[in-house]
Each structure stands twice: as structure tokens, then as C-alpha cells.
mmCIF file of C-alpha atoms and ligand atoms in Angstrom:
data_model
loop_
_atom_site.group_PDB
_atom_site.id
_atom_site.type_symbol
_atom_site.label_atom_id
_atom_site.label_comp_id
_atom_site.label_asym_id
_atom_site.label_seq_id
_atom_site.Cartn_x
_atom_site.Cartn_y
_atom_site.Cartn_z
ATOM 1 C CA UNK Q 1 0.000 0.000 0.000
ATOM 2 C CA UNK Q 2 1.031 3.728 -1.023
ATOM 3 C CA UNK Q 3 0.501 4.239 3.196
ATOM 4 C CA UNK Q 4 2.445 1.756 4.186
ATOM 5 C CA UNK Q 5 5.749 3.080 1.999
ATOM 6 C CA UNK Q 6 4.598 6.673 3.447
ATOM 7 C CA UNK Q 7 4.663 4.854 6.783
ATOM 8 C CA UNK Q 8 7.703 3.473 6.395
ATOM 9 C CA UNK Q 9 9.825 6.016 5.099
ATOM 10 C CA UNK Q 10 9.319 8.303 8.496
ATOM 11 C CA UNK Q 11 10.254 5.042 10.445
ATOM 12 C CA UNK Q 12 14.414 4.246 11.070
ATOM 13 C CA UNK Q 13 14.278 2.349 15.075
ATOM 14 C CA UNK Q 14 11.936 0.509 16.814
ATOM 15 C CA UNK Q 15 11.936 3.520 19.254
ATOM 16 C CA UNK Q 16 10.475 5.662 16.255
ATOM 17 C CA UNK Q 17 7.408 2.350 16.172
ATOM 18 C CA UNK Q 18 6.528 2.425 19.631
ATOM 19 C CA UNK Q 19 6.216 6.413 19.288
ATOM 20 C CA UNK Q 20 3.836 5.758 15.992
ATOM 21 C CA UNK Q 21 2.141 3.280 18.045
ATOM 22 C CA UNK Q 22 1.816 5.460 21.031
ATOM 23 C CA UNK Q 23 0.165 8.428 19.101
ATOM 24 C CA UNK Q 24 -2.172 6.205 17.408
ATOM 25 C CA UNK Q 25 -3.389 4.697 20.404
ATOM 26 C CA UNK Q 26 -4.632 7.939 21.607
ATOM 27 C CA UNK Q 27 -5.482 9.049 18.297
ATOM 28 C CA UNK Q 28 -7.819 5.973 17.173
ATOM 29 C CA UNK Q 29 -9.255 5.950 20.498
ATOM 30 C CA UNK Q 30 -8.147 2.965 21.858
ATOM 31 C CA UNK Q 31 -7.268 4.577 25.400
ATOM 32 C CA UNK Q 32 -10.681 4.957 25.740
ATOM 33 C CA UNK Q 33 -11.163 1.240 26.689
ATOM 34 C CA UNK Q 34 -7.283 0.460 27.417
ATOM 35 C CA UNK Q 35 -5.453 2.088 30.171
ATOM 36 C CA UNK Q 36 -1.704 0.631 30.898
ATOM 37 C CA UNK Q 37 -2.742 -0.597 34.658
ATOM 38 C CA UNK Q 38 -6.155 -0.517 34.692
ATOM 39 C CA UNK Q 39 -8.808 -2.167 33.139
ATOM 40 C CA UNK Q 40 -11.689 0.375 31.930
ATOM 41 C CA UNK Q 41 -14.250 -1.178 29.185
ATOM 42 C CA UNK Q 42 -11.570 -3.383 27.984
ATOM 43 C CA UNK Q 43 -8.267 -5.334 29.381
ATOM 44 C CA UNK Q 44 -5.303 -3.054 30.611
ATOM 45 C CA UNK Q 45 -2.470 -3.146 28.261
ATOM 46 C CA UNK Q 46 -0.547 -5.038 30.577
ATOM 47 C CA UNK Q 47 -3.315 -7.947 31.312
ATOM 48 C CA UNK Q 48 -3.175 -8.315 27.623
ATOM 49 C CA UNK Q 49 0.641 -8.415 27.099
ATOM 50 C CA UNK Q 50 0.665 -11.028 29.754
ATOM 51 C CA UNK Q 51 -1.334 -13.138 27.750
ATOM 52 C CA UNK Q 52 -0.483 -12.726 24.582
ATOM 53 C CA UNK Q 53 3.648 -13.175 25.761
ATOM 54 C CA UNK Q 54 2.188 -16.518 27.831
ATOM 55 C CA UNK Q 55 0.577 -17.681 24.423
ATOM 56 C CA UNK Q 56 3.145 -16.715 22.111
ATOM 57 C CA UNK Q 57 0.030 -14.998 20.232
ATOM 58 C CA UNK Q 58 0.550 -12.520 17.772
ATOM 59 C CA UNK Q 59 -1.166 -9.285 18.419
ATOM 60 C CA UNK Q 60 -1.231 -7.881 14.598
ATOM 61 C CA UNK Q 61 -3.056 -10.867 13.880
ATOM 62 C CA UNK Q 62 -5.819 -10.613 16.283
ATOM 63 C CA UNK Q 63 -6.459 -6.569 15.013
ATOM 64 C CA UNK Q 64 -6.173 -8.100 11.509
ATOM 65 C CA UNK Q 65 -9.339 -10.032 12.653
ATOM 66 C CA UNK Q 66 -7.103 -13.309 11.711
ATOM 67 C CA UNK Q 67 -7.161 -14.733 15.232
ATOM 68 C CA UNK Q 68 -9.471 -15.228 17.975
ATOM 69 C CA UNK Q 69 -9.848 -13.027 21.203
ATOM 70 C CA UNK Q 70 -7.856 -14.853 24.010
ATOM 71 C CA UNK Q 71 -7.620 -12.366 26.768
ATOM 72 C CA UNK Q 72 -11.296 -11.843 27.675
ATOM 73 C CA UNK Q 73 -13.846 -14.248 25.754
ATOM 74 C CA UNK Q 74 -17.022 -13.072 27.028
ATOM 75 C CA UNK Q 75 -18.939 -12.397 24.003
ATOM 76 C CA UNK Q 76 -20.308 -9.474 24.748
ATOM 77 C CA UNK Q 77 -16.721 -7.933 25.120
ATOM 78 C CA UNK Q 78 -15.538 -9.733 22.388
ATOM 79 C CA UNK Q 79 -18.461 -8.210 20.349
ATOM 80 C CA UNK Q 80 -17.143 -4.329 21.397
ATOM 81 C CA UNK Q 81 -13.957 -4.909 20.147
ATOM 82 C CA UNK Q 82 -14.728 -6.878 17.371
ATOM 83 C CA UNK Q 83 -16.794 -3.510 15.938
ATOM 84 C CA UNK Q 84 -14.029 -1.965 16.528
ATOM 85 C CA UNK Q 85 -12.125 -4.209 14.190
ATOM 86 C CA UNK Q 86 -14.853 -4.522 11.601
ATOM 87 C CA UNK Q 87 -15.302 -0.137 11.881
ATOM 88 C CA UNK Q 88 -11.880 1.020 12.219
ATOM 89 C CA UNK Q 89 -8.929 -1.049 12.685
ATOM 90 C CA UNK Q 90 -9.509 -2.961 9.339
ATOM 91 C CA UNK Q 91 -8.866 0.701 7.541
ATOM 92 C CA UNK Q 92 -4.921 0.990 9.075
ATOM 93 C CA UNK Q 93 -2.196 -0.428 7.556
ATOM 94 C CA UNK Q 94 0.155 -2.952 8.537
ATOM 95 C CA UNK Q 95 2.665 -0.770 9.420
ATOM 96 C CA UNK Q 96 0.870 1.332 11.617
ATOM 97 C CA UNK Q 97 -0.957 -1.933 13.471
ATOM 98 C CA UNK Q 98 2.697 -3.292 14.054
ATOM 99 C CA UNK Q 99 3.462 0.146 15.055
ATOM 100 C CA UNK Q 100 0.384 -0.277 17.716
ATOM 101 C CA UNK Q 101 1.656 -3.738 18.615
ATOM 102 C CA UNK Q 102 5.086 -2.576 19.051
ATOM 103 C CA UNK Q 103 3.676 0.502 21.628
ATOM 104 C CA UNK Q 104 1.273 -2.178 23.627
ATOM 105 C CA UNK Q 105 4.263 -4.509 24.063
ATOM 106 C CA UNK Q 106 6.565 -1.667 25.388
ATOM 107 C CA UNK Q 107 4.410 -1.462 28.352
ATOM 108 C CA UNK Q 108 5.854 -3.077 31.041
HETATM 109 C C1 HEC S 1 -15.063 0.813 22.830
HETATM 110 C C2 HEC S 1 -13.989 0.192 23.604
HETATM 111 C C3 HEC S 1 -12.737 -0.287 22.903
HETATM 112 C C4 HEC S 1 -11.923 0.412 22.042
HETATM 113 C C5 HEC S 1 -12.086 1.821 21.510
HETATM 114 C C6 HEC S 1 -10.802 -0.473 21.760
HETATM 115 N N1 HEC S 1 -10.944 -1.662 22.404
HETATM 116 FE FE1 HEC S 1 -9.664 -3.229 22.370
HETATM 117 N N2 HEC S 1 -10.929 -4.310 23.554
HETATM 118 C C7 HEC S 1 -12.131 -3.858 24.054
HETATM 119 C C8 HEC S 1 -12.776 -4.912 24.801
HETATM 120 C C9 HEC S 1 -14.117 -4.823 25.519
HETATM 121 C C10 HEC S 1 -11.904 -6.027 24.749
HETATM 122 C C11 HEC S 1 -12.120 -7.397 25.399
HETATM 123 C C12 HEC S 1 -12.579 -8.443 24.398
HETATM 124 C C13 HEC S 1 -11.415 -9.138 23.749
HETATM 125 O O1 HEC S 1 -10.479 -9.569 24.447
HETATM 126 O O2 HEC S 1 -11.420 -9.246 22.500
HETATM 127 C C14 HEC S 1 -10.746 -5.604 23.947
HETATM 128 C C15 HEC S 1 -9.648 -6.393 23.646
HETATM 129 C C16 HEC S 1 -8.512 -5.983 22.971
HETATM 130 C C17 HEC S 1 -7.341 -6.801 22.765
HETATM 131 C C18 HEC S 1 -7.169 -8.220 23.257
HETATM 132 C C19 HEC S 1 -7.697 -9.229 22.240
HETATM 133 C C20 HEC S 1 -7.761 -10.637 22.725
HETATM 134 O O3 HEC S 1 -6.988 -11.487 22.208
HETATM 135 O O4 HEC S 1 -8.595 -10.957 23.601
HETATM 136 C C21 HEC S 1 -6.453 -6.037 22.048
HETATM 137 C C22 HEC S 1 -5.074 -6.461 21.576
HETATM 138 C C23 HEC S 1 -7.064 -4.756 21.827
HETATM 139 N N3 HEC S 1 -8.322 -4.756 22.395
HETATM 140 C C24 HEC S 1 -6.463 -3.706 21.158
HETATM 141 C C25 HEC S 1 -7.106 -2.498 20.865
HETATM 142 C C26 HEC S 1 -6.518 -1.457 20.041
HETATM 143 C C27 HEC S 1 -5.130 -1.482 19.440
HETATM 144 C C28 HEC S 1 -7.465 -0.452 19.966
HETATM 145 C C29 HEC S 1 -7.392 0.825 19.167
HETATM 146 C C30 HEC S 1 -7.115 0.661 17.735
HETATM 147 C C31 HEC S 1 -8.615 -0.887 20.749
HETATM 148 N N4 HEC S 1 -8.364 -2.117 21.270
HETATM 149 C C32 HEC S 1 -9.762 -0.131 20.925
HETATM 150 C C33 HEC S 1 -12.664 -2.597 23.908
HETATM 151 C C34 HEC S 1 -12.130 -1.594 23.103
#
């Protein structure tokens, strides 16, 4: 994708990733349901890197919508994310959803 290569071109460490990332979780919204300690509407970000690093699950894959929820399977939780997926996520590019990964992960 033309987005991607625009993407890329502005990215030369993994500390310039997890800044992306950073900015785009507060600019798609996602801190409105994910706080780093907390959980709000959805898991913290550290409940979910504990599972997905447990799991060895890969986190662009689940906001891809190739893999299942793992961290909370309720389905009506799985159901507010999943519009999120289906509204949203499905329009960024794979840069910028490893860039999210790469921020989510960095919380420790
Ligand atoms: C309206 C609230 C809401 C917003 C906005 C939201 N999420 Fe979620 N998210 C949830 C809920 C609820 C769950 C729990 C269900 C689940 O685990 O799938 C969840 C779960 C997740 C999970 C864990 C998936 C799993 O395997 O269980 C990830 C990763 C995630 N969200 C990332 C994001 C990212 C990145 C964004 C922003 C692009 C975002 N979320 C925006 C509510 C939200």
C-alpha cells in the first residue's frame, strides 16, 4: 500500500514504532477502553501483554481479525472490540498496526 511506503519512510528504530504506536493509540481511540494498569471497558495493556507473551500470540493478527480473542472471551466484550475491528482497525495499515503492537508490548 502507497501508506504503508509513506509509513515506512518516516520510520528508522523501533523507538520511532513504539512512538507511531503510542500516538495512534490515543489518536484511534483505543485509550478509551485500554489504560496501561487498569482495566476500563476493555483489558489493561498489561493484562493483555501477559497473555499474549504466555501464548506466544501474535497481536497484529488478532487486530487483523485473523485470530481469535484470548484475553477476555465473554462475548459481549468480544463483540465491542470486534466492531471496533470490523469499523476502524480494518482501515490501518500494517505498518501502523505493528506500530500499535510494538507501543502495547513496550508497556511493562
Ligand atoms: C469501545 C472500547 C474499545 C476500544 C475503543 C478499543 N478496544 Fe480493544 N478491547 C475492548 C474490549 C471490551 C476487549 C475485550 C474483548 C477481547 O479480548 O477481545 C478488547 C480487547 C482488545 C485486545 C485483546 C484481544 C484478545 O486477544 O482478547 C487487544 C489487543 C485490543 N483490544 C487492542 C485495541 C486497540 C489497538 C485499539 C485501538 C485501535 C482498541 N483495542 C480499541 C474494547 C475496546
Amino acid at each position: 500500500k502507497a501508506a504503508d511506503k509513506e509509513v515506512k519512510e518516516k520510520i528508522k528504530s523501533p523507538a520511532d514504532y513504539i512512538a507511531l504506536g503510542e500516538k495512534l493509540f490515543t489518536e484511534k481511540t483505543c485509550t478509551t477502553c485500554h489504560q496501561p494498569d487498569a482495566k476500563v471497558i476493555g483489558p489493561s495493556i498489561k493484562d493483555i501483554n501477559k497473555v499474549y507473551s504466555e501464548k506466544g500470540a501474535n497481536l497484529v493478527a488478532f487486530l487483523k481479525g485473523e485470530s481469535e480473542a484470548i484475553v477476555d472471551t465473554d462475548p459481549g466484550q468480544v463483540a465491542i472490540m470486534k466492531a471496533n475491528l470490523d469499523g476502524f482497525v480494518k482501515d490501518l495499515t500494517s505498518e501502523e498496526l505493528a506500530a500499535l503492537a510494538a507501543y502495547m508490548a513496550s508497556i511493562k
